[in-house]
Coordinates of C-alpha atoms in Angstrom, one line a residue:
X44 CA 0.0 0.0 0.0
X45 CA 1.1 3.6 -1.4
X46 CA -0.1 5.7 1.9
X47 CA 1.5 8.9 0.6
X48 CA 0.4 8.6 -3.5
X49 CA -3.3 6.7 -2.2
X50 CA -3.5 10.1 -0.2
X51 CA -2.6 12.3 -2.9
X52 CA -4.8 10.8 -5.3
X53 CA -8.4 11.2 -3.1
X54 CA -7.0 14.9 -2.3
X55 CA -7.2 16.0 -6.4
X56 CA -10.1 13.6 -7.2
X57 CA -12.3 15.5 -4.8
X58 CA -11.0 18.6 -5.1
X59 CA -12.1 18.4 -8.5
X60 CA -15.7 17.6 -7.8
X61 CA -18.4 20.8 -7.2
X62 CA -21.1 19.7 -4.7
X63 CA -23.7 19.8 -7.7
X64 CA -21.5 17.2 -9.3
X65 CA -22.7 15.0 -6.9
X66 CA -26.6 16.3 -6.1
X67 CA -25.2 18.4 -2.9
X68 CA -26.3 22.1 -2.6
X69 CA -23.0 24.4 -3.2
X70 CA -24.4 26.1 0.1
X71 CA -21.7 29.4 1.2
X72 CA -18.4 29.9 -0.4
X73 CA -15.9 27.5 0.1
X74 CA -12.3 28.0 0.9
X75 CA -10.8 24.8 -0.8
X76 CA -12.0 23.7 -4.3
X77 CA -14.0 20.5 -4.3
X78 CA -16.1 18.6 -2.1
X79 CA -15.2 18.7 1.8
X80 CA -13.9 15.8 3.4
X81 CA -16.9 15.0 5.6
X82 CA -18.8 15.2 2.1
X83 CA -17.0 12.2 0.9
X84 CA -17.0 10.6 3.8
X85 CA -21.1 11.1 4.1
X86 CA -21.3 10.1 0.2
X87 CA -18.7 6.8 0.8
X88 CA -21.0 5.8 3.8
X89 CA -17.4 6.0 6.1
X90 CA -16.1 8.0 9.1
X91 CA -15.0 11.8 8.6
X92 CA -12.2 10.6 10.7
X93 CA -11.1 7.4 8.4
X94 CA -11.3 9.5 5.0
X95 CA -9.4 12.1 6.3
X96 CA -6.7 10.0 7.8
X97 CA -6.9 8.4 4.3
X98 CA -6.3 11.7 2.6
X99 CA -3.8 12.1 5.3
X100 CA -1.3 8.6 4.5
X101 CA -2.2 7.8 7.9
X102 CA -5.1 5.0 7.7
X103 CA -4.4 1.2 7.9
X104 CA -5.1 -0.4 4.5
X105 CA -8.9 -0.1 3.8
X106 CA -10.8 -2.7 2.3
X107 CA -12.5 -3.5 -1.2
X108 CA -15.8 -2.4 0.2
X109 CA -14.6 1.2 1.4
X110 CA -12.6 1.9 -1.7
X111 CA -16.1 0.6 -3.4
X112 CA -17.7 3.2 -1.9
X113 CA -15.0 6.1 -2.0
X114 CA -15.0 5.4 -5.8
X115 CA -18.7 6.1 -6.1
X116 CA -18.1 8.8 -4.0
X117 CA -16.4 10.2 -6.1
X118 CA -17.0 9.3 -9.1
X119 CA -14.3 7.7 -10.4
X120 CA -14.1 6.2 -13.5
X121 CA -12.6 2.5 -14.5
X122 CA -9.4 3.0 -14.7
X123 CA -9.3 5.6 -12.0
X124 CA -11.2 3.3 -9.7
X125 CA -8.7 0.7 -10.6
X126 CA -5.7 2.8 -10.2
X127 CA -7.2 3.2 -6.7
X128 CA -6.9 -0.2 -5.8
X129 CA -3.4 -0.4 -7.0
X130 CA -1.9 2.5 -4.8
X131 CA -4.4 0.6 -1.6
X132 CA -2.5 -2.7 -2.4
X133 CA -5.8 -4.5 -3.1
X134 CA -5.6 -5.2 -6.7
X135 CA -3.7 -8.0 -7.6
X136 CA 0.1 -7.4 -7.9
X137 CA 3.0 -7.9 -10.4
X138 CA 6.8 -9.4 -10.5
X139 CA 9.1 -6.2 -9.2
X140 CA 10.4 -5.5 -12.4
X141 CA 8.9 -4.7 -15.9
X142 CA 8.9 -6.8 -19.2
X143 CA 11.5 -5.9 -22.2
X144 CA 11.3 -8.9 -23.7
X145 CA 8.7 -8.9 -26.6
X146 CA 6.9 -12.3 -27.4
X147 CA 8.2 -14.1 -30.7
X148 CA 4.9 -14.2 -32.4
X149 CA 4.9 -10.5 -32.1
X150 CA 7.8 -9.9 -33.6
X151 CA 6.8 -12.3 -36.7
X152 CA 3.3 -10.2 -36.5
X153 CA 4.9 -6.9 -36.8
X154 CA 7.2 -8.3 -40.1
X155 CA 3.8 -9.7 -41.8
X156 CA 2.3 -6.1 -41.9
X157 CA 4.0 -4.5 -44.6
X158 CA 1.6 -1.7 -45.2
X159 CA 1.2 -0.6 -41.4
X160 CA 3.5 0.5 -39.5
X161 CA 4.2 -0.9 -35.7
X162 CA 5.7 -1.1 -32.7
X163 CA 5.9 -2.5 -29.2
X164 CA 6.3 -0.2 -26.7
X165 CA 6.9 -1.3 -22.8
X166 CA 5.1 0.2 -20.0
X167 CA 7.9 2.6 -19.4
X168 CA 7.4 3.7 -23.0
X169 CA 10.6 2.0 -24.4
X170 CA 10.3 1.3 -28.0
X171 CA 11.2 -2.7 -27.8
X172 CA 10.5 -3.6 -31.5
X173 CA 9.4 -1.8 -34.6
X174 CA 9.0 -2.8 -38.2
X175 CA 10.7 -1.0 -41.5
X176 CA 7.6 0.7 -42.0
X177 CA 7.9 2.0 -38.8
X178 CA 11.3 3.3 -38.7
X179 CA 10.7 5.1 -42.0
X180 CA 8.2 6.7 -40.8
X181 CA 9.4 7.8 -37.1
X182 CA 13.2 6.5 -36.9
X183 CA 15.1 2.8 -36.9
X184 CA 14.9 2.5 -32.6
X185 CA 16.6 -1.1 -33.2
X186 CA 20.2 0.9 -34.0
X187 CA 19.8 2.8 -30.6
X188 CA 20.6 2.1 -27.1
X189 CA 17.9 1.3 -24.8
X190 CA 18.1 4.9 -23.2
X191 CA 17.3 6.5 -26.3
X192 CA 14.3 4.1 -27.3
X193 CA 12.6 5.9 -25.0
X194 CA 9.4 7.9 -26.1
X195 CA 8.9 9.7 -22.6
X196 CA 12.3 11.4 -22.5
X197 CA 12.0 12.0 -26.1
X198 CA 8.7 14.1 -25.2
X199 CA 9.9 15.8 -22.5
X200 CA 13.7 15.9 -22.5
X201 CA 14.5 16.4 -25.7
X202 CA 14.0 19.8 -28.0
X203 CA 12.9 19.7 -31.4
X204 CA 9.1 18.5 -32.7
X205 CA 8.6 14.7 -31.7
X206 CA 8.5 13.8 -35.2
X207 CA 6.6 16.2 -36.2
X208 CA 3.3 15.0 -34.9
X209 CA 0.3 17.0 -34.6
X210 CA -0.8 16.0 -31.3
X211 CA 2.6 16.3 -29.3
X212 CA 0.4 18.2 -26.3
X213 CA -1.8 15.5 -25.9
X214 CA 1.0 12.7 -26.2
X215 CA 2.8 14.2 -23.3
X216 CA -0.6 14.4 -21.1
X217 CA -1.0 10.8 -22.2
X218 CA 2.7 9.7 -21.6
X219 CA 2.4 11.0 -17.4
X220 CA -1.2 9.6 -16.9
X221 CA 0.5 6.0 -18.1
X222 CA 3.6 6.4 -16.5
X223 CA 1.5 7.3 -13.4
X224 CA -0.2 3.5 -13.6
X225 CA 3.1 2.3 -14.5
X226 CA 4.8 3.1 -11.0
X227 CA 2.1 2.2 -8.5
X228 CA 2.2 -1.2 -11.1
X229 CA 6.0 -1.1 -10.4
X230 CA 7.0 0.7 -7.6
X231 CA 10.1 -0.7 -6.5
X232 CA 11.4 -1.4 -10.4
X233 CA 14.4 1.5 -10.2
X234 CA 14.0 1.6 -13.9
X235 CA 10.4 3.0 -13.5
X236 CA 11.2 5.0 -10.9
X237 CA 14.2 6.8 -12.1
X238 CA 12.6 7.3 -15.2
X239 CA 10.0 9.3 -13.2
X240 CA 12.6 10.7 -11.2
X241 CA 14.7 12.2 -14.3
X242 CA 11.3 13.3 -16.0
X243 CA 9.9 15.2 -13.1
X244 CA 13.7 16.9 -12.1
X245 CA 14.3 18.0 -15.4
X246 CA 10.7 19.1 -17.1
X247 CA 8.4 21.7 -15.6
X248 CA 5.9 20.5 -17.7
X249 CA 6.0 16.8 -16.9
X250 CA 6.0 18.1 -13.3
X251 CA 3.2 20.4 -13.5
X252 CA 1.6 17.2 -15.0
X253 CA 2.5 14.9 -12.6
X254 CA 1.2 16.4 -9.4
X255 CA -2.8 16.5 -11.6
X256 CA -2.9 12.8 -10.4
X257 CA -4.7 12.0 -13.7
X258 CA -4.9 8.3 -14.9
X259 CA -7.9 8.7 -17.6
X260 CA -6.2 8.7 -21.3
X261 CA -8.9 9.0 -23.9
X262 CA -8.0 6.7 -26.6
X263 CA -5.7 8.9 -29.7
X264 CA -7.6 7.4 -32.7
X265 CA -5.7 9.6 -35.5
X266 CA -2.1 10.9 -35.7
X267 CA -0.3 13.3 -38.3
X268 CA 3.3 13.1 -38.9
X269 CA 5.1 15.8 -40.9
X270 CA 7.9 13.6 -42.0
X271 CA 10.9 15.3 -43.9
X272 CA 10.9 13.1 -47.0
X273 CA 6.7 12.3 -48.0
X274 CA 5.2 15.3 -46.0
X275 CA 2.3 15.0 -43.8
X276 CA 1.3 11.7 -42.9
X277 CA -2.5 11.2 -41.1
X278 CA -2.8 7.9 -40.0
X279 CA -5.3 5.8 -38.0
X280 CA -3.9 4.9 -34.5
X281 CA -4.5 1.1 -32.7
X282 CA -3.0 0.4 -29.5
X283 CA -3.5 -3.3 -28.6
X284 CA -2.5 -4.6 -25.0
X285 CA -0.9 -7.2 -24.6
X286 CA -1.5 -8.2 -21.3
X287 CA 0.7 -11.1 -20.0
X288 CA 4.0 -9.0 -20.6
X289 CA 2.3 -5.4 -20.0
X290 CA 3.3 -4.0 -23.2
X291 CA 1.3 -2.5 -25.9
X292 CA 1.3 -3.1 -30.3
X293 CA 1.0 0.4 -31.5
X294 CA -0.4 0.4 -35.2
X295 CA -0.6 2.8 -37.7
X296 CA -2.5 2.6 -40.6
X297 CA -4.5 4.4 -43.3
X298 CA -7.6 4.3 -45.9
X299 CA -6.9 2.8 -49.2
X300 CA -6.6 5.2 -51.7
X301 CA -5.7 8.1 -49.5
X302 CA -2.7 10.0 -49.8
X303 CA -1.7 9.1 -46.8
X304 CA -1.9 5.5 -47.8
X305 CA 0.3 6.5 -50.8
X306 CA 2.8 8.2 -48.4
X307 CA 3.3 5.4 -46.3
X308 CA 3.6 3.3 -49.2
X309 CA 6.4 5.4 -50.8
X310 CA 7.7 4.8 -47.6
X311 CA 7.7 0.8 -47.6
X312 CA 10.2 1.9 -50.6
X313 CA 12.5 3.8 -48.9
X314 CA 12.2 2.0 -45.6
X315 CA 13.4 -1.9 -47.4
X316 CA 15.7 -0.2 -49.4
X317 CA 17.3 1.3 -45.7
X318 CA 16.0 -1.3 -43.3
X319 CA 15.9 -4.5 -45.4
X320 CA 13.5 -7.3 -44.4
X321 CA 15.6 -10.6 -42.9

C-alpha cells in the first residue's frame, strides 16, 4: 500500500468535484476547491475521521468495500477506480520488475504487416521492437541504445518537434497519466522510478503534469506526422494490449486510396531499401 500517492490521489479527485456534481447544494463559499472531506466521507458511507486520515497517508489499508464506496463517492471512472486499488495494495500485484522482452509471435506479427507501421512499446514507454515501416516513418529505434528508445524522455527531455506529430500536447498528457499507472504497477522497479525521477527533475511540464494525479487517457484514434521526405502523414492509430508481458502493439494505418496510404507506401520503398527485411 502507497499511503503517501493513495493520499494524494483522493485529495485532487475530490477537489475536482463541485457539490452539484454529486446532487449536494453548493451552500456558502468555500475556501478549498471540491467537495469537503466529511462530504465524501457522508457520500462513501465512512467515518469523517477514516477518509481524512486516508487523505492524510495515515489510515491502515482499507478494504475493497470502502474503496467501493470512495469510488462512487467520487465518481471515479474505470481506470481511476482501478488505479485506486493499486496505490491501496488490493488489486492483484505484479513481478518487481517490468517486461523488455517482446513475445516471438509478435515480432513475426509486426514483419507480416508491410503496409502498417508498428511497434511494441513497454510500460515505461521504451520502443522494444518496430518494423521497417515503422522506422521510415518515425526513426530505426533497433540501432539505438535502450536509453534512447525511449518515447517519454524523447517528449519531454529532448528539444525539437517529436516527429513532427500534430498531437505532441496530448501525447505528453498521455505519456504521465500511463507512466503514473506504471509506477504504482511497479513501484520498486528502479527503472520506472528513475525514469520518473529524471522526467519530473528535469521538465516543468511533466511536473506540473505529474502532481494532476490523472490516470484517464482517452483513446488517440488519429495521428499526423510531418515527415521530412513524404510530407504529412495522417494515420489511423491502434493500440493493442498485450496483457501477459504489460506492453502494448502500437499500429498505424491508413484508408486505401488516401494520400496518406500513398505516403506510407512510398515509404515501404524507402524504408526496405534502408532497413531490409531478414
Amino acid at each position: 500500500m502507497n499511503k503517501q500517492e493513495l493520499g494524494a490521489f483522493l485529495r485532487t479527485r475530490r477537489e475536482r468535484l463541485r457539490p452539484e456534481d454529486v446532487s449536494l447544494p453548493s451552500g456558502a463559499r468555500r475556501r478549498t476547491p471540491g467537495l469537503r472531506r466529511e462530504e465524501v466521507a457522508v457520500l462513501a458511507h465512512i467515518s469523517t475521521e477514516y477518509y481524512v486520515r486516508l487523505e492524510q497517508g495515515r489510515a491502515p489499508r482499507p478494504s475493497g468495500e470502502v474503496l467501493a464506496g470512495i469510488a462512487g463517492a467520487l465518481r471515479l471512472t474505470g481506470a481511476e477506480s482501478d488505479h485506486l486499488h493499486v496505490l491501496a495494495g488490493t488489486a492483484p500485484s505484479r513481478t518487481g520488475l517490468h517486461r523488455r522482452d517482446v513475445r516471438p509471435s509478435i515480432l513475426a506479427l509486426l514483419e507480416r504487416l508491410p503496409q502498417t507501421a508498428g511497434l511494441v512499446t513497454s510500460a515505461a514507454f521504451e520502443v522494444l521492437a518496430c518494423n521497417p515501416l515503422a522506422a521510415a516513418l518515425m526513426e530505426d529505434f533497433t540501432e539505438l541504445a535502450p536509453r534512447d528508445r525511449n518515447l517519454a524522455r524523447r517528449a519531454f527531455l529532448e528539444p525539437g518537434p517529436l516527429y513532427g506529430v500534430s498531437d505532441a500536447s496530448e501525447f505528453r498528457h498521455h505519456v504521465v497519466m500511463q507512466l503514473r499507472l506504471t509506477l504504482a504497477r511497479y513501484p520498486s522497479d528502479p527503472a520506472v522510478t528513475s525514469l520518473v525521477d529524471e522526467l519530473r527533475d528535469g521538465s516543468a511540464d511533466f511536473a506540473r503534469l505529474w502532481e494532476r494525479h490523472d490516470v484517464q487517457a482517452a483513446p488517440m484514434l488519429t495521428k499526423t506526422f510531418r515527415h521530412p521526405v513524404v510530407g504529412e502523414v495522417t494515420v489511423d492509430c491502434d493500440t493493442l494490449t498485450l496483457d501477459d508481458r504489460d506492453q502494448h502493439l502500437v499500429l498505424y494505418t491508413a484508408p486505401v486510396g488516401s494520400p496518406s496510404a500513398e505516403a506510407l507506401a512510398l515509404l515501404t520503398v524507402l524504408g526496405s531499401e534502408r532497413w531490409p527485411v531478414s
